[in-house]
mmCIF file of C-alpha atoms in Angstrom:
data_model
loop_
_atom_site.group_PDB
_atom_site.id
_atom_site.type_symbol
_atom_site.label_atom_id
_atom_site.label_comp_id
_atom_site.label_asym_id
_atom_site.label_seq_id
_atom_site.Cartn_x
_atom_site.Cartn_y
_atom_site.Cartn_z
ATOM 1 C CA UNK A 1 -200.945 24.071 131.730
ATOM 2 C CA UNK A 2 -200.998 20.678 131.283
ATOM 3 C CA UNK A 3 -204.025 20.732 129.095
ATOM 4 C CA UNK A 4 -203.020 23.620 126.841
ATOM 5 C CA UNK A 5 -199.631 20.906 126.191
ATOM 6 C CA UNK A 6 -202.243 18.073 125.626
ATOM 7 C CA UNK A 7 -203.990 20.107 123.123
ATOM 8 C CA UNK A 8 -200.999 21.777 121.398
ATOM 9 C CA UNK A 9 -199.541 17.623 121.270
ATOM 10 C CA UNK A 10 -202.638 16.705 120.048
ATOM 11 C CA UNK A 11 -202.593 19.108 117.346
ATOM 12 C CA UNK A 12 -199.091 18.775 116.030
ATOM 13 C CA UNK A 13 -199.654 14.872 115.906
ATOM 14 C CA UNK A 14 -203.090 15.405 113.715
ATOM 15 C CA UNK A 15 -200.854 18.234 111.398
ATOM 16 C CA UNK A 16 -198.494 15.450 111.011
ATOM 17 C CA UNK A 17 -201.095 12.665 110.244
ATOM 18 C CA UNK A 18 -202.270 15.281 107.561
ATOM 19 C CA UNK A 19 -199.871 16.052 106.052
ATOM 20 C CA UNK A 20 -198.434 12.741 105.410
ATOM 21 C CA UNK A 21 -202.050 11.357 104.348
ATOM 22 C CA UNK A 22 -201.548 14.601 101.463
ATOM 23 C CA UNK A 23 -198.164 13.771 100.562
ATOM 24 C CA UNK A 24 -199.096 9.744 99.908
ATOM 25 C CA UNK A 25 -202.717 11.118 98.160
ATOM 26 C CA UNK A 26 -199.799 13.464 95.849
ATOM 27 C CA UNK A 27 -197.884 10.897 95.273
ATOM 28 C CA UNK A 28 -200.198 8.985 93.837
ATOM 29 C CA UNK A 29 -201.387 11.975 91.820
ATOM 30 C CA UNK A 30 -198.537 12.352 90.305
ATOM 31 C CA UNK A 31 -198.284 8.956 89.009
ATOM 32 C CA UNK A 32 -201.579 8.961 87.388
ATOM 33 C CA UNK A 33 -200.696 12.450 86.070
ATOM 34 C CA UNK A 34 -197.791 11.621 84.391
ATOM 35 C CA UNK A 35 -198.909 8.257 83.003
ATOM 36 C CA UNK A 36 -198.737 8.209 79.252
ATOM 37 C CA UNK A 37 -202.407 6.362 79.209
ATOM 38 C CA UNK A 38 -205.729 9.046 78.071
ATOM 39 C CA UNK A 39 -209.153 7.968 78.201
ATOM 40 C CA UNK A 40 -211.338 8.633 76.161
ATOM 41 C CA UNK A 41 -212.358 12.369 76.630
ATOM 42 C CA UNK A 42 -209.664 13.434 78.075
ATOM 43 C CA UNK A 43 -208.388 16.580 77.501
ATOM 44 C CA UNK A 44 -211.187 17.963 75.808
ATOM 45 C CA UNK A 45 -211.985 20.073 78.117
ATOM 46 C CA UNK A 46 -209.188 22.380 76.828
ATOM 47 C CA UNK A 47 -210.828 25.771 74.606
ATOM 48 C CA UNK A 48 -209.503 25.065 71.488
ATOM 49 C CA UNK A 49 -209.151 27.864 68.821
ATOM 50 C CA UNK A 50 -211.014 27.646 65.232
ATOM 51 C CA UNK A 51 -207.780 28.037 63.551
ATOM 52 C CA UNK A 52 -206.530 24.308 64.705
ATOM 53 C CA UNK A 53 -206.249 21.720 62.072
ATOM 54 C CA UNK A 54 -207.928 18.599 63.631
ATOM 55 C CA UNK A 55 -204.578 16.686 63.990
ATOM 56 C CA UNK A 56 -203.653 20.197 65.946
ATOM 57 C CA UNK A 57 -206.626 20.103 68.032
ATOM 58 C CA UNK A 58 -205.667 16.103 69.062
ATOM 59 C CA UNK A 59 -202.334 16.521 69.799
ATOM 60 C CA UNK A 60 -203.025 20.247 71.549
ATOM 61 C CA UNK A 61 -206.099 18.307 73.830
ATOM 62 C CA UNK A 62 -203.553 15.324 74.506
ATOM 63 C CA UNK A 63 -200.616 17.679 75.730
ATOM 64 C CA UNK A 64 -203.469 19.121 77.968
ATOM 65 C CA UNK A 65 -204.618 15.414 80.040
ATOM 66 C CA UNK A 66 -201.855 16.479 82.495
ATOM 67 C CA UNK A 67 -203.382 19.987 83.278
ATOM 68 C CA UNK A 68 -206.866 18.514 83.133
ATOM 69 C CA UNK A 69 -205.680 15.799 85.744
ATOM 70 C CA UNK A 70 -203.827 18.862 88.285
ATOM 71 C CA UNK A 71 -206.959 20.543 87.750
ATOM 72 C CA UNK A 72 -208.976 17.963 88.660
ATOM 73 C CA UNK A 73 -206.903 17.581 91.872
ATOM 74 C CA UNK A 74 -206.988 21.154 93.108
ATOM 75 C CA UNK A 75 -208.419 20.218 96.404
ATOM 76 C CA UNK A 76 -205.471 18.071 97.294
ATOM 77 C CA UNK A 77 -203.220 20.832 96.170
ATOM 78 C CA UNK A 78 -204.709 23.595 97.999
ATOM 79 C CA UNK A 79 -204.963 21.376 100.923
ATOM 80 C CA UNK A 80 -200.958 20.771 100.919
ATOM 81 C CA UNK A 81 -200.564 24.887 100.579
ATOM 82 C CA UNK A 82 -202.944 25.117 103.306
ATOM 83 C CA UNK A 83 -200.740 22.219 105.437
ATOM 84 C CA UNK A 84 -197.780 23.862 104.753
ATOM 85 C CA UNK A 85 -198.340 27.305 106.715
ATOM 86 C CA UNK A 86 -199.594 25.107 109.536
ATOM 87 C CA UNK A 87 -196.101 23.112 109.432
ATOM 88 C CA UNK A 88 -194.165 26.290 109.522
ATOM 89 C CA UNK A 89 -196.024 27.540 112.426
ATOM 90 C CA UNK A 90 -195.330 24.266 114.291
ATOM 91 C CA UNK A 91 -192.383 22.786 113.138
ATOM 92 C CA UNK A 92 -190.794 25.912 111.677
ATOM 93 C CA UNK A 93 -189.972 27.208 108.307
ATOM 94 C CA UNK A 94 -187.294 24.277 107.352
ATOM 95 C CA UNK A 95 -190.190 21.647 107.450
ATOM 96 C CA UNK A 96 -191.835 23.580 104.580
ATOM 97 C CA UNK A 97 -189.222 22.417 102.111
ATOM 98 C CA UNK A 98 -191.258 18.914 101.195
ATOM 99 C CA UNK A 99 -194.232 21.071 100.580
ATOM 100 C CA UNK A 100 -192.497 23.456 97.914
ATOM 101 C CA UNK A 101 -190.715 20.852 96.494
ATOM 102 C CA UNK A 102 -194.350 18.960 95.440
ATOM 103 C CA UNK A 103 -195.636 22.399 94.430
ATOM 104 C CA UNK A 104 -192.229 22.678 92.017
ATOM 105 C CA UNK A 105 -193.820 19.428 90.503
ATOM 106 C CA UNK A 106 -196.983 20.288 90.101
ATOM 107 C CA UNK A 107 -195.855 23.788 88.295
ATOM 108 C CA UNK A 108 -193.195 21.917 86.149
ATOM 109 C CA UNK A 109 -195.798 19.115 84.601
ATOM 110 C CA UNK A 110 -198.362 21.880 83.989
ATOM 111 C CA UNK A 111 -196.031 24.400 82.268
ATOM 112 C CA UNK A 112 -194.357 21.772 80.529
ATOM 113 C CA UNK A 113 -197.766 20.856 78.703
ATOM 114 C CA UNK A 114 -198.357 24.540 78.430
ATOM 115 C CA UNK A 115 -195.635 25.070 76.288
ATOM 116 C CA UNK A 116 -196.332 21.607 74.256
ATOM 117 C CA UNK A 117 -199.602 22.683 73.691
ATOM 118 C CA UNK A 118 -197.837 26.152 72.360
ATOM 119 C CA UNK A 119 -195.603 24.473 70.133
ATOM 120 C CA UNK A 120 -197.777 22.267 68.767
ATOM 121 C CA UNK A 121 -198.590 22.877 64.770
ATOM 122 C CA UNK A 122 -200.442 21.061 62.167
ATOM 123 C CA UNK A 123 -197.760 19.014 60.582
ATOM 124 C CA UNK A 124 -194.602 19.934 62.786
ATOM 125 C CA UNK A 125 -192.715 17.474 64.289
ATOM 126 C CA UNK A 126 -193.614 18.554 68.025
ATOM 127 C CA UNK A 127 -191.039 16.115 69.502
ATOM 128 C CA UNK A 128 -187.732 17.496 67.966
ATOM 129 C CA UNK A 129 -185.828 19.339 70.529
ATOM 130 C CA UNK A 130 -188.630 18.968 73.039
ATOM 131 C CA UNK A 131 -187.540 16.387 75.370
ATOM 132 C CA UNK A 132 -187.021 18.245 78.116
ATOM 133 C CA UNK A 133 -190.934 19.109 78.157
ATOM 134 C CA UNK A 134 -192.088 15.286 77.330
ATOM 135 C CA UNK A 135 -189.775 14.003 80.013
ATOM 136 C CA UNK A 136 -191.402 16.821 82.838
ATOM 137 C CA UNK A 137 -194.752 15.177 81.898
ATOM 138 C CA UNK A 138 -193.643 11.366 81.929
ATOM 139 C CA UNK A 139 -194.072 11.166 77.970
ATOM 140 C CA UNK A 140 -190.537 11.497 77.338
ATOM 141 C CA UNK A 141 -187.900 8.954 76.865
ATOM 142 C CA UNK A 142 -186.056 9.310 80.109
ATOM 143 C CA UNK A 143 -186.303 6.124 82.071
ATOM 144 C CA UNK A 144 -188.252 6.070 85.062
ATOM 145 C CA UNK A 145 -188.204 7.275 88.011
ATOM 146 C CA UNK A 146 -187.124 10.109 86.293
ATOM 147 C CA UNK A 147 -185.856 13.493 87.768
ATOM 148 C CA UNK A 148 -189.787 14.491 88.654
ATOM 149 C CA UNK A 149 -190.408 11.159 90.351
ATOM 150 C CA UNK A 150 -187.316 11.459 92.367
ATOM 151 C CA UNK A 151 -188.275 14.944 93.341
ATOM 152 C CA UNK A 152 -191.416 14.163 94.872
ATOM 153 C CA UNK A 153 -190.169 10.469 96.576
ATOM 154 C CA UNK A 154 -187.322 13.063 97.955
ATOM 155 C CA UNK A 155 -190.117 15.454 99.513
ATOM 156 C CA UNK A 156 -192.242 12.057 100.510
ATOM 157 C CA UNK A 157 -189.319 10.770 102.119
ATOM 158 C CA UNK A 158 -188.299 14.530 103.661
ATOM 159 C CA UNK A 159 -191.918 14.729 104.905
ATOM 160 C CA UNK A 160 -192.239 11.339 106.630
ATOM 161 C CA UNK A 161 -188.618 11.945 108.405
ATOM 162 C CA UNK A 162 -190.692 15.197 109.736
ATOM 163 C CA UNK A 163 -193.991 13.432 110.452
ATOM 164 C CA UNK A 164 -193.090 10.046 112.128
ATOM 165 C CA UNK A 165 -191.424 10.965 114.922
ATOM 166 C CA UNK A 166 -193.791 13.673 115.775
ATOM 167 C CA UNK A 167 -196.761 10.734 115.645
ATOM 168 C CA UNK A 168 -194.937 8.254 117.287
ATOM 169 C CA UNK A 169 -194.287 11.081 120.509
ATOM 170 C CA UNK A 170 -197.741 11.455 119.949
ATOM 171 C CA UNK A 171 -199.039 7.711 120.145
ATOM 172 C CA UNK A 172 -196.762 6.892 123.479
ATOM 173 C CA UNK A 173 -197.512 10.179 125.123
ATOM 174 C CA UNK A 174 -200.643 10.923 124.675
ATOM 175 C CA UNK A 175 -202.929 8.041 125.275
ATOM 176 C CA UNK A 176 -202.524 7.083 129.143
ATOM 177 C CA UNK A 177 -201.875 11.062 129.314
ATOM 178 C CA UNK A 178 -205.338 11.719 127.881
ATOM 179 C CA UNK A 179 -206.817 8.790 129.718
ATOM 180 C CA UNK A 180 -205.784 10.155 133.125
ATOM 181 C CA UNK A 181 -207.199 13.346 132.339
ATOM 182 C CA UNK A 182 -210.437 12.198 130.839
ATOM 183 C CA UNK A 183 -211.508 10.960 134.083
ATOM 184 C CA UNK A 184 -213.909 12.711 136.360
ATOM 185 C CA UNK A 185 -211.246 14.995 138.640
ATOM 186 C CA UNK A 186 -212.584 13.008 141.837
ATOM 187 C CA UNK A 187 -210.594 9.741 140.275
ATOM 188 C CA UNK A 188 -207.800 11.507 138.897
ATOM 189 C CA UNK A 189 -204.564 11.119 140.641
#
């Protein structure tokens, strides 16, 4: 008995460690994601269409540098999906909210550059009446933190209230608990 609650402890404590390694590693994510600085080749790996103009084709491969970066992060993100069944089955369905909440992010900076990259035309103004979408992908002029940011310190912040109780339980329990019952049962008490 005593070992199956060891090993269940010991579980939820490395769940929690986890998942609040993922939701720092997001955070972080996010912030390069949404920073209004490209590199050179970014965004080219979009397929562009023969019909673009060239100054179509920039601006439709610069709306795209967000997507590219998600992309490039789709470990991370799978990883928090994958986290966030786990939490549910431990720390029921309430604790999931953090996770959906980064997952609302990550779908509202990626189909906000979808639909840039859609209403981008050679010649049109593609900021008039758009700032709804610039300000999703940090290119807008909202001042920061922003409504995204907040959203994803909020599920941070929601995660960690979650998370560091559960490893602190974890770090005065389990030690001298393990420790005892590491030892060869002739010196156990």
């Amino acid at each position: 008995m005593l070992d199956r609650q060891l090993g269940d402890q010991k579980r939820r404590v490395e769940l929690a460690e986890r998942a609040l390694i993922a939701f720092y590693e997001a955070r972080d994510v996010f912030t390069f994601v949404r920073s209004r600085g490209i590199f050179g080749g970014e965004g080219s790996s979009r397929q562009s269409s023969e019909a673009e103009g060239e100054a179509q084709k920039r601006k439709r491969d610069n709306y795209f540098v967000p997507i590219e970066r998600l992309t490039r992060e789709k470990e991370l993100f799978a990883r928090l999906q994958s986290l966030r069944y786990a939490f549910a089955a431990n720390f029921g369905i309430a604790t999931t909210e953090p996770f959906k909440a980064v997952w609302d992010a990550h779908n509202r900076i990626a189909s906000s550059a979808s639909v840039l990259i859609q209403l981008t035309f050679d010649g049109d103004d593609d900021r008039a009446g758009n700032e709804a979408l610039f300000n999703a992908i940090g290119w807008g002029p909202a001042a920061r933190p922003d409504e995204v940011d907040r959203m994803i310190e909020k599920a941070v912040t929601e995660i960690e209230a979650v998370c560091r109780p559960v490893r602190m339980c974890g770090a005065m329990l389990l030690p001298e608990q393990l420790q005892r019952h590491a030892l060869p049962p002739e010196l156990a008490m």
